[in-house]
Short mmCIF file of C-alpha atoms and ligand atoms in Angstrom, two decimals:
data_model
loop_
_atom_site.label_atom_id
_atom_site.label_comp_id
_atom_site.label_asym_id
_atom_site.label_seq_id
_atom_site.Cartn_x
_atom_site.Cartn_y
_atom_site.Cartn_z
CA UNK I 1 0.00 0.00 0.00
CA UNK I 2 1.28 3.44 -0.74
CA UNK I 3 2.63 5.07 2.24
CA UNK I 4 0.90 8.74 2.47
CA UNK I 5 2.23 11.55 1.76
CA UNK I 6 1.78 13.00 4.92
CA UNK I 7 4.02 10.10 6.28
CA UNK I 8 6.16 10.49 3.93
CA UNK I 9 6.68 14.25 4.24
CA UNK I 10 7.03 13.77 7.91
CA UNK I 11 9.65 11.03 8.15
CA UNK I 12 11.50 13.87 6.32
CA UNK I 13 10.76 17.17 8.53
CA UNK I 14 11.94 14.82 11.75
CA UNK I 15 15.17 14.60 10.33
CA UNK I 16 15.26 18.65 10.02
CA UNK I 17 12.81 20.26 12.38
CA UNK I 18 12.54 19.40 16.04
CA UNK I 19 9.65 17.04 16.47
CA UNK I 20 8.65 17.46 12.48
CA UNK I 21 7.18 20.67 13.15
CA UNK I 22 7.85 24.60 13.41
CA UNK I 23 5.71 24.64 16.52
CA UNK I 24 5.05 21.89 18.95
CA UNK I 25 1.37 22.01 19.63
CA UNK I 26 0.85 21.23 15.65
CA UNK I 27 2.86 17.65 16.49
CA UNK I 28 -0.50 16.05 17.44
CA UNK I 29 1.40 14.33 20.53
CA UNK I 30 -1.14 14.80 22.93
CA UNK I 31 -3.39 13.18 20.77
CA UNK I 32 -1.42 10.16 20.16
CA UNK I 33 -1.25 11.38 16.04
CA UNK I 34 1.26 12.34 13.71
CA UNK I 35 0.75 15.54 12.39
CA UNK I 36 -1.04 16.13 9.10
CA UNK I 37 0.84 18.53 6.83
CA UNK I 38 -1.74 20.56 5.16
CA UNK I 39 -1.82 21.65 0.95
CA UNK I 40 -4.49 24.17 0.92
CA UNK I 41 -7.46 26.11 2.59
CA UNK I 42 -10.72 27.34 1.32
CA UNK I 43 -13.27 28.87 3.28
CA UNK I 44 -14.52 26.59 6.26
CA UNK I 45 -12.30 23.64 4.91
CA UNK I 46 -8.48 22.20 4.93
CA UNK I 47 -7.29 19.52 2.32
CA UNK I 48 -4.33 17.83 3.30
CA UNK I 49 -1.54 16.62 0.73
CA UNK I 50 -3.46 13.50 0.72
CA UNK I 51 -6.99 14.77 -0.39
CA UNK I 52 -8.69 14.48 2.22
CA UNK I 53 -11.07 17.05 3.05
CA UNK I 54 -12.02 18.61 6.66
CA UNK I 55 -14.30 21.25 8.29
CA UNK I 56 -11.46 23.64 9.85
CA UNK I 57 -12.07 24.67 13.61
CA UNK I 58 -8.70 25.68 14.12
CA UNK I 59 -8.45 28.65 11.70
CA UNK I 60 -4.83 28.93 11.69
CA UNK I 61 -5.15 28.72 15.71
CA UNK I 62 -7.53 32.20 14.97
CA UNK I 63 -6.33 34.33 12.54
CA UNK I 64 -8.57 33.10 9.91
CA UNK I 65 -11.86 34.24 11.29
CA UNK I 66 -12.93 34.87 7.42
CA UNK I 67 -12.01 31.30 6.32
CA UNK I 68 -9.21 30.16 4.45
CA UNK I 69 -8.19 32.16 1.26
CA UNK I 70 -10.81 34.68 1.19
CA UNK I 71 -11.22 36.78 -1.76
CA UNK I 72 -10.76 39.95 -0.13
CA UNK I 73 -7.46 39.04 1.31
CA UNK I 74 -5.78 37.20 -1.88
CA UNK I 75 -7.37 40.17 -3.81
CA UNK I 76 -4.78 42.68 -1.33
CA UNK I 77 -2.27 40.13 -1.59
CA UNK I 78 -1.99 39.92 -5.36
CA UNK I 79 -2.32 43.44 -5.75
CA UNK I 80 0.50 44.33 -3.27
CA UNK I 81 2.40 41.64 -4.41
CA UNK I 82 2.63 43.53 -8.12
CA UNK I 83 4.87 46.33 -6.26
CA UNK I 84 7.47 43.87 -4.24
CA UNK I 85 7.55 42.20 -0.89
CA UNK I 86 9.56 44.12 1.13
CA UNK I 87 10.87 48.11 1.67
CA UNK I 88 12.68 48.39 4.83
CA UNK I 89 11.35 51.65 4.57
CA UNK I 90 7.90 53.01 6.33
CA UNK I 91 4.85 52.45 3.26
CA UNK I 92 1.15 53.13 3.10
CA UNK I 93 -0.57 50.56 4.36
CA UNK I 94 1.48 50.01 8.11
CA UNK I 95 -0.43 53.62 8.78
CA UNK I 96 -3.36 51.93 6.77
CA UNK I 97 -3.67 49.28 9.34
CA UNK I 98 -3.00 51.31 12.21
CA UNK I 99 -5.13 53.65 11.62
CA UNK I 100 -8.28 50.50 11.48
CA UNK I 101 -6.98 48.89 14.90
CA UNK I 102 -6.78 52.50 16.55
CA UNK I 103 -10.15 53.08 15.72
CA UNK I 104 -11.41 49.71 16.82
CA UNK I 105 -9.86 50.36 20.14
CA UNK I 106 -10.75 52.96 21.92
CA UNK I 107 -7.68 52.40 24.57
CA UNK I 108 -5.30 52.70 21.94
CA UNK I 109 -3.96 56.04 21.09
CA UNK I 110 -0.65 54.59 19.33
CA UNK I 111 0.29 50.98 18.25
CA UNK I 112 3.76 49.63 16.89
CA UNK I 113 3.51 46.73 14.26
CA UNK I 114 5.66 43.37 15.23
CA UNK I 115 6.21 39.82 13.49
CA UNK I 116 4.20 38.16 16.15
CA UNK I 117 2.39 37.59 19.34
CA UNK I 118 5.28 37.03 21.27
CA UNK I 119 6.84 40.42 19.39
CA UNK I 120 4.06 42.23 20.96
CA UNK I 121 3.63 40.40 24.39
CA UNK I 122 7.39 40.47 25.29
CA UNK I 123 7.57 44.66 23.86
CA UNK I 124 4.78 45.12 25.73
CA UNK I 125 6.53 44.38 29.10
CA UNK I 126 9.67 45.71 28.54
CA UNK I 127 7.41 49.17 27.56
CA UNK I 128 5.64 48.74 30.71
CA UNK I 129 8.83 48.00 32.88
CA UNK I 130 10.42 50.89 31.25
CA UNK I 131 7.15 53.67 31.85
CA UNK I 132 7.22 52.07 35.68
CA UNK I 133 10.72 51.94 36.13
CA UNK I 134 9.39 48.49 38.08
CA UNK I 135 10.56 45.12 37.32
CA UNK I 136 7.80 42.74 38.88
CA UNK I 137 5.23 41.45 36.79
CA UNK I 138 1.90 39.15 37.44
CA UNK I 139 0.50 36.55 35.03
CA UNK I 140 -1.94 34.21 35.59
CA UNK I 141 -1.75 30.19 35.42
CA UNK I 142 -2.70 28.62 32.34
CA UNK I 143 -2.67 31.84 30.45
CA UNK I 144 -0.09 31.57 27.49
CA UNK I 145 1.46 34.88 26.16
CA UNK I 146 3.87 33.59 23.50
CA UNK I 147 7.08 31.98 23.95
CA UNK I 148 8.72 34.85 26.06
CA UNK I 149 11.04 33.97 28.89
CA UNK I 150 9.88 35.76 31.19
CA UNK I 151 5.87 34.15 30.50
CA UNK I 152 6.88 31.00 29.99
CA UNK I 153 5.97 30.27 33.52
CA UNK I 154 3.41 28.00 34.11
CA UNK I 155 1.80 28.76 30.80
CA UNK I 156 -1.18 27.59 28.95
CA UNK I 157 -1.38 26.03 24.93
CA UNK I 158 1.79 24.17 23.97
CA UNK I 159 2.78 24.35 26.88
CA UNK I 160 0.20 22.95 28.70
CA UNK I 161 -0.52 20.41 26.15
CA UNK I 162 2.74 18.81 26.55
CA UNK I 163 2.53 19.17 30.28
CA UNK I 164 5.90 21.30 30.10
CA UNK I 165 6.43 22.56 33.69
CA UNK I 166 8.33 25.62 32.59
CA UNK I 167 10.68 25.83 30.18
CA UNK I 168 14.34 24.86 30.30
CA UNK I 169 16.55 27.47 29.54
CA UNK I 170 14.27 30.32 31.23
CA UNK I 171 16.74 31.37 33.89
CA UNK I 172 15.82 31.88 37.22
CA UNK I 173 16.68 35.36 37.38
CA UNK I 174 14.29 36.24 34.66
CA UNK I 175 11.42 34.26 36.22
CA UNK I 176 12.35 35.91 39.21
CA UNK I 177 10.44 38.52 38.87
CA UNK I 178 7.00 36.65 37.40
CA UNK I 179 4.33 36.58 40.16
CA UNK I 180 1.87 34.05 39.56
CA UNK I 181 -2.12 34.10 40.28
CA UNK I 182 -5.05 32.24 39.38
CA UNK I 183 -7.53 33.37 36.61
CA UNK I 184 -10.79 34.38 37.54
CA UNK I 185 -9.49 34.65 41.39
CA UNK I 186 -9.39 38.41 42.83
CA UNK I 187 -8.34 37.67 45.83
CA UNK I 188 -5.21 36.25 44.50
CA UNK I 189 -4.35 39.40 42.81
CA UNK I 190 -5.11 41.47 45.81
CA UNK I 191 -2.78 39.53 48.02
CA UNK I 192 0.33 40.01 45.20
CA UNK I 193 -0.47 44.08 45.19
CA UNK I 194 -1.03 44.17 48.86
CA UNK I 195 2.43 43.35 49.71
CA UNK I 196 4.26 44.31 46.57
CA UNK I 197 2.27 46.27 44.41
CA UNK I 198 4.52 49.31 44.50
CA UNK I 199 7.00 46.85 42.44
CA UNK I 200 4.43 45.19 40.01
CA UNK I 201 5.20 46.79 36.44
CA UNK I 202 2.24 44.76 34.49
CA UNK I 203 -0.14 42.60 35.22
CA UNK I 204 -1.08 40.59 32.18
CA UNK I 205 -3.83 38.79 31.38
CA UNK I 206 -5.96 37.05 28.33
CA UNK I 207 -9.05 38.95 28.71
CA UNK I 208 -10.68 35.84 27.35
CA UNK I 209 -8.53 32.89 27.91
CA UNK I 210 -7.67 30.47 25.06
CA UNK I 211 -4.75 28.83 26.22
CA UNK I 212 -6.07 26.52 28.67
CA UNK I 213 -9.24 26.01 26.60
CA UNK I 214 -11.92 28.74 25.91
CA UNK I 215 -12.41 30.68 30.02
CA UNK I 216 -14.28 33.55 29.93
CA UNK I 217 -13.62 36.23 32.66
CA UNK I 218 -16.05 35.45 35.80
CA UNK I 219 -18.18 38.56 36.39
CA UNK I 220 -16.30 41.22 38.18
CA UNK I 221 -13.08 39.91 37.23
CA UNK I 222 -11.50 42.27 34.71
CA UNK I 223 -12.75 45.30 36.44
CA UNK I 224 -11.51 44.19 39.33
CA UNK I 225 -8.02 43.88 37.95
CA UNK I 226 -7.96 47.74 36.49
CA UNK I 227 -8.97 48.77 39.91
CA UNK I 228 -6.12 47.14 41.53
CA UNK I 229 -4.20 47.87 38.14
CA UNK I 230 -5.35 52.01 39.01
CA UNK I 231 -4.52 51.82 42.89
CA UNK I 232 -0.77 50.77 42.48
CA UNK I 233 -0.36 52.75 38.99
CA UNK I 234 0.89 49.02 37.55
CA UNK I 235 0.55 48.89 33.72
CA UNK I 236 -3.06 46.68 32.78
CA UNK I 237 -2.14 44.62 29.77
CA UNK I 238 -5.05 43.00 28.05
CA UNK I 239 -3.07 40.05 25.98
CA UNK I 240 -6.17 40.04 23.11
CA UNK I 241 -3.60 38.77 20.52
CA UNK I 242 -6.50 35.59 20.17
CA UNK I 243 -9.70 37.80 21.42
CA UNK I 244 -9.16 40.96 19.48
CA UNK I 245 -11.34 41.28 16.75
CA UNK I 246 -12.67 37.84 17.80
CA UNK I 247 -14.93 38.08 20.46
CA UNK I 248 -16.11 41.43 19.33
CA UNK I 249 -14.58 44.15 16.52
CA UNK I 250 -12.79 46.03 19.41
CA UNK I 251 -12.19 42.55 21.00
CA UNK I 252 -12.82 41.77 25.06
CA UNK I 253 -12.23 45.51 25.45
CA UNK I 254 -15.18 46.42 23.80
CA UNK I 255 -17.43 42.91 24.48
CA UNK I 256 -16.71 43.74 28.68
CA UNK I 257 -16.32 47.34 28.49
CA UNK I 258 -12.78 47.79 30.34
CA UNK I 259 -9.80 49.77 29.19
CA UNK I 260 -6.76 48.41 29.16
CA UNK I 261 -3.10 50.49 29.39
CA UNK I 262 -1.15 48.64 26.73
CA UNK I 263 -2.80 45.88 24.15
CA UNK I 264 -1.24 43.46 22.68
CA UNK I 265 -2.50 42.16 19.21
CA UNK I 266 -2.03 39.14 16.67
CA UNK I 267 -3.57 36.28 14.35
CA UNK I 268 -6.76 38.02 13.20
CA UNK I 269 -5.20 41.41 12.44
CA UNK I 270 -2.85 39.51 9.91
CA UNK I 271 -5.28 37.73 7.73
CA UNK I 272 -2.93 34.71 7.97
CA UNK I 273 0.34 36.41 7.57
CA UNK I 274 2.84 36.92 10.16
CA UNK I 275 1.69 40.29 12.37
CA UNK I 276 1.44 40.99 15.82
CA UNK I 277 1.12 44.43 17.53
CA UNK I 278 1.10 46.18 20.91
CA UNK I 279 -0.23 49.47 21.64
CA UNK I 280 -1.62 51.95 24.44
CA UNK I 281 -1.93 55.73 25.32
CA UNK I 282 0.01 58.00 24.05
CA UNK I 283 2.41 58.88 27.35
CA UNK I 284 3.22 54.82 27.26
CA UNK I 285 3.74 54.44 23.91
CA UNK I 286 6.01 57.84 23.20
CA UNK I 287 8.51 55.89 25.68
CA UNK I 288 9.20 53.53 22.49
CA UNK I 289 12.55 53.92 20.47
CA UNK I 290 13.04 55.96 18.46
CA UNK I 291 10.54 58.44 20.06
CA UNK I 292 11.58 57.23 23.35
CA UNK I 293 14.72 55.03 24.92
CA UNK I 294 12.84 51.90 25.15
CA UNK I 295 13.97 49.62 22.94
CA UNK I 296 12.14 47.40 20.16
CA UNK I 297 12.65 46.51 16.53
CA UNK I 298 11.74 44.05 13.58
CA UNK I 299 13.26 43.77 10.35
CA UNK I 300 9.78 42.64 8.79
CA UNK I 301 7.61 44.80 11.27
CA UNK I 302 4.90 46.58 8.84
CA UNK I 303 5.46 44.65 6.04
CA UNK I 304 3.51 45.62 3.18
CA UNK I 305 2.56 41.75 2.49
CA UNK I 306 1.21 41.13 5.93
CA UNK I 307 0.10 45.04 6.46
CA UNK I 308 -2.15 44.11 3.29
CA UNK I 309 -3.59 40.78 4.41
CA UNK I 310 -4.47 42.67 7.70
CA UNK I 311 -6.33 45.72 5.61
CA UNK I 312 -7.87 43.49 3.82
CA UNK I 313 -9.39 41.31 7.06
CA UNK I 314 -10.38 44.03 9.29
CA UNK I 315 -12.17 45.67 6.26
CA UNK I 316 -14.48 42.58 5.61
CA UNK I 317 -14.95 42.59 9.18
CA UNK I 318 -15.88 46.26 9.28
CA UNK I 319 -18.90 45.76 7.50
CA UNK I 320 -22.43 46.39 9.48
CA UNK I 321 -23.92 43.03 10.85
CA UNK I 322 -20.80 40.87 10.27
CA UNK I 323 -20.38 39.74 14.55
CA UNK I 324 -23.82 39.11 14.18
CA UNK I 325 -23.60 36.86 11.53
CA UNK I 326 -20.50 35.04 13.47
CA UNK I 327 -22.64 35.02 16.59
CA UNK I 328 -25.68 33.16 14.97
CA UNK I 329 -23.26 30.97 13.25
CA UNK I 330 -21.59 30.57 16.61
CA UNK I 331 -24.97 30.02 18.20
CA UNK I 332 -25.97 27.36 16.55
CA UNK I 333 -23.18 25.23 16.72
CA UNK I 334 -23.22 25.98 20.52
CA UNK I 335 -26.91 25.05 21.49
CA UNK I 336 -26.15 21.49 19.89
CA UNK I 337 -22.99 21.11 21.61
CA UNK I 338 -24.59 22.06 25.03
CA UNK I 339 -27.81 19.85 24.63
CA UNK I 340 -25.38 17.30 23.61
CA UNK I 341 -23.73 17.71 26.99
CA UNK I 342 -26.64 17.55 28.95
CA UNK I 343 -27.45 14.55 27.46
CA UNK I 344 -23.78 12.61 27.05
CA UNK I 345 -22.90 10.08 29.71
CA UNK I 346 -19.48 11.73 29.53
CA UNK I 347 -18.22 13.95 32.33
CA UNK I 348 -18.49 17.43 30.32
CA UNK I 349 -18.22 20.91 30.27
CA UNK I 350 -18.87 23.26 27.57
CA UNK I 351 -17.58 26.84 27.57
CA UNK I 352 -18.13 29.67 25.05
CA UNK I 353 -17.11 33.71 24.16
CA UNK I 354 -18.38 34.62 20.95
CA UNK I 355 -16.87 32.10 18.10
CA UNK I 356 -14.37 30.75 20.46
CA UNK I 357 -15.78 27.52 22.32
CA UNK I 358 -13.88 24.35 23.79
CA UNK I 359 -15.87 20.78 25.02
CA UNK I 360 -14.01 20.27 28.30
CA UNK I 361 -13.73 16.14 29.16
CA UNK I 362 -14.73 17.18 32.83
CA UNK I 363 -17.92 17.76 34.81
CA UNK I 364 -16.94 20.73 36.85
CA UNK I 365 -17.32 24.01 35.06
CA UNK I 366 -13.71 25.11 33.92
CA UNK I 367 -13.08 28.50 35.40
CA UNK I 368 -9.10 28.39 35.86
CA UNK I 369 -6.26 26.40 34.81
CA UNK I 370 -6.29 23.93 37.92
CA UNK I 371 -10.28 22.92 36.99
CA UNK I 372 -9.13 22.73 33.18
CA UNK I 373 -6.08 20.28 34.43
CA UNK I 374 -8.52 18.39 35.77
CA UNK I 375 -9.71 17.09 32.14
CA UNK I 376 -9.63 13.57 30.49
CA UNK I 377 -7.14 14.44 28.13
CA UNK I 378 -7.19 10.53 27.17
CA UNK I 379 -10.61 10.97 26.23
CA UNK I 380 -9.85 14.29 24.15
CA UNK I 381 -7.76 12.47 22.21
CA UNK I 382 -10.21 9.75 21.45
CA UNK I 383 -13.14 12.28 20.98
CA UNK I 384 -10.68 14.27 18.40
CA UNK I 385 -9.35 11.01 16.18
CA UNK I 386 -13.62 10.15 16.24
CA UNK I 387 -14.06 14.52 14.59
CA UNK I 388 -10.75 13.53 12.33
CA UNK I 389 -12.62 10.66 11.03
CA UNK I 390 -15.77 12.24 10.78
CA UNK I 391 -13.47 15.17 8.64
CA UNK I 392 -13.89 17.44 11.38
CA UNK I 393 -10.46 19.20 12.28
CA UNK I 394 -10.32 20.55 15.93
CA UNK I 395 -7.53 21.81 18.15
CA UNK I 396 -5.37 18.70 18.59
CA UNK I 397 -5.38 20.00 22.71
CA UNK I 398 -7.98 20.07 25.11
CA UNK I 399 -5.94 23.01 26.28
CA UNK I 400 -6.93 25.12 23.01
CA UNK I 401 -10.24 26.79 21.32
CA UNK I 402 -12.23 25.92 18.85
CA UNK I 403 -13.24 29.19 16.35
CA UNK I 404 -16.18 29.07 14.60
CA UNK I 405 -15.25 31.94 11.33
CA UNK I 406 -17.72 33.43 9.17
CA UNK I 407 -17.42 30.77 6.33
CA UNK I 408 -18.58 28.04 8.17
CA UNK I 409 -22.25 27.35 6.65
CA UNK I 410 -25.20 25.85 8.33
CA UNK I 411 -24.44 22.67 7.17
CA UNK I 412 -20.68 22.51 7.82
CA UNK I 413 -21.92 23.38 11.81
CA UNK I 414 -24.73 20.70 11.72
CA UNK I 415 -22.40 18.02 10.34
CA UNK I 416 -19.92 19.33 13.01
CA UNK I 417 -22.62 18.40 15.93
CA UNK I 418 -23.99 15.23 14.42
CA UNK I 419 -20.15 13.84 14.54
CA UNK I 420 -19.70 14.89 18.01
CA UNK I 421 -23.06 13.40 19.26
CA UNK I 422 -22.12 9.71 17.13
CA UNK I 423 -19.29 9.80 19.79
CA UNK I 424 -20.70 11.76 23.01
CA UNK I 425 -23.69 10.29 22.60
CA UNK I 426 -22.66 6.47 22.57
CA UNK I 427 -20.05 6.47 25.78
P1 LIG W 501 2.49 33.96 18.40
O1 LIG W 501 3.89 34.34 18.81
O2 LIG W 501 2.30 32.46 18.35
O3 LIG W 501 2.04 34.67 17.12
O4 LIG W 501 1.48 34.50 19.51
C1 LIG W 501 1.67 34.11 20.85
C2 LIG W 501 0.38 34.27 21.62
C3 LIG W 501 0.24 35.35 22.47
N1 LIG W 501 -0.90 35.55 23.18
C4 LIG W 501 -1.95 34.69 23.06
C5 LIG W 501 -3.20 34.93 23.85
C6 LIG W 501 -1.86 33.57 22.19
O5 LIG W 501 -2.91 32.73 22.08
C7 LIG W 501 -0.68 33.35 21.46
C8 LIG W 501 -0.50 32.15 20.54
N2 LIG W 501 -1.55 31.20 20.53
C9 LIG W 501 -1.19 29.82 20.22
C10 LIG W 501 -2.47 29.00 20.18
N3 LIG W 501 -3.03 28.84 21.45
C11 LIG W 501 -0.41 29.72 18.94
C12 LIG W 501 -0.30 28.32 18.39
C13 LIG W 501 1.12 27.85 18.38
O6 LIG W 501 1.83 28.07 19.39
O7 LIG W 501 1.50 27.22 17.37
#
């Protein structure tokens, strides 16, 4: 029998990229698979180099809330294309795109474009350490921020998934100054800026979480964290690099109504290309080089290519009714899922914020990392290889989101909740 090609490709990639892959959670380890290298995308589906053919919930981990290869984008692509790749030299469309996510956020007086997530999460401290002149910061566990040493501390996604405790290599000194508290857990903050809030530079936070599944902020949460964030003049970081422009246009800022210092962006606001972004008032953000002594750069950062694919998303996502069409679409995935759970003889939870959504193999409701540790990842796995079979591609984690994008149709979200109850609903 001929072997596949996705074999095939990956007996070769483990020979030149650790683990096959160019980032771990895409191995499929945690799900007992190899990974499936992928040839194309078109709206709501993935075709691997095999042919086979799957319903996408994992959207490029979220930057494809339009669907693979949408017009609009390609259309922005090809036509920036014509004129070259890449300046190193300011163009159009960087103040283009800026101009769209300072408008979207109302928090955000000034932004500076970066490569990625991390870019942006790992700028955004050193900004905030630099404004403060403080060196403490708080995260919370199970919230992932990038690979940034000084995050990488008890962290959610990849790391989670492969039940890293920290990372080797993060010294001791940098995770020195990392306080650690619990999501959705005031009190836990308020002990941390009781006794050393005078030293805490940042606290940052997913304002949605999606790195230890989909957790939504418990009522009272986020505004409890700018009031503490106010009281000891600490810099409030809302990490929305997954939530912005996901759970709403202006992301968790604008679904909860809180304003954050400093922002950091990602995944949606490059259409698929490599972008991330962090931004915040004006007397923060004039502390960046070269307006300022704090240090950050990018070779790549602004990059017509990925500045385009960006224009291009936000622009489709601009248009009047759009998050109401993802929320219906979102919607009626979700009220199968959660009948399904209340009728499964599987110990399940089901949590939800906008188009993000993950079916936790537990019965407690999952409100932190420790209650989202508590999951059947065993039974993940089997429940995901059932969906791959059924050509429905989820998160290969229990420790990730599933995104529901705006090409999804009725009948890619019905056929999505018919596989899951042939498996949920047969224990
Ligand atoms: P990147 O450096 O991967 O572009 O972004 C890091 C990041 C920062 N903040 C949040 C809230 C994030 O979710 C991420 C990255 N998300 C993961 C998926 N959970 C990326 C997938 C991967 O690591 O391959």
């Amino acid at each position: 029998m001929d072997v596949p090609d996705s074999r095939r490709l990956y007996s070769r990639a483990l020979e030149l990229l650790p683990g096959g892959v160019n980032s771990p959670v895409r191995a499929m380890r945690s799900v007992g698979l190899d990974p499936i290298f992928m040839a194309r995308g078109e709206g709501s589906r993935l075709y691997d180099v095999d042919g086979n053919e799957y319903i996408d919930y994992v959207g490029s981990w979220g930057p494809l809330i339009l669907g693979h290869s949408h017009p609009a984008v390609r259309e922005a692509l090809e036509k920036t294309l014509k004129d070259g790749t890449s300046f190193g030299a300011p163009s159009p469309l960087e103040v283009e795109l800026a101009e769209r996510i300072v408008d979207a956020f109302p928090s955000l007086e000034m932004v500076r474009m970066t490569n990625s997530g991390t870019e942006a999460t790992m700028s955004a401290l050193r900004v905030a350490r630099g404004y403060t002149g403080r060196e403490k910061i708080i995260k919370f566990i199970g919230c992932y921020h990038g690979a940034v040493d000084s995050l990488l501390v008890q962290a959610g996604s990849g790391v989670a998934t492969l039940s890293l405790p920290d990372s080797p290599g993060v010294t001791a000194g940098t995770s020195a100054g990392t306080i650690l508290a619990d999501y959705n857990d005031l009190d836990s903050v308020r002990e941390i800026m009781v006794r050393e809030g005078e030293q805490v530079a940042a606290i940052i936070v997913e304002p949605v979480a999606g790195n230890m599944g989909t957790v939504p902020p418990a009522e009272g949460f986020l505004e409890g964290l700018r009031a503490l964030a106010t009281e000891y003049s600490s810099v409030l970081i809302f990490d929305e690099v997954m939530c912005g422009f996901r759970v709403a246009f202006g992301g968790a800022q604008e679904r909860y109504g809180i304003a954050a210092d400093m922002t950091c962006l990602g995944k949606i606001i490059g259409g698929g290309l490599p972008v991330g972004a962090f931004g915040g008032g004006r007397d923060i953000m004039k502390t960046v080089a070269p307006s300022g002594d704090t240090y950050q750069a990018g070779t790549l950062s602004g990059n017509p290519l990925a500045m385009a694919a960006g224009v291009g998303t936000l622009d489709q996502l601009s248009r009047p009714g759009t998050y109401d069409r993802l929320e219906e679409k979102s919607a009626r995935l979700a009220s199968r899922m959660e009948a399904i759970v209340d009728a499964s003889g599987y110990p399940l939870s089901f949590n939800r914020a906008g188009s993000m959504m993950t079916l936790f193999f537990c019965d407690e409701p999952v409100t932190d990392f420790s209650s989202a540790k508590a999951c059947d990842t065993g039974l993940y796995a089997d429940y995901f290889k059932h969906m791959l079979d059924h050509g429905i591609y989820l998160a290969p984690s229990q420790f990730e989101a599933a995104f529901v994008s705006l090409a999804h149709s009725d009948d890619d979200l019905d056929r999505t909740a018919e596989a899951a109850a042939s498996f949920l609903l047969n224990p």
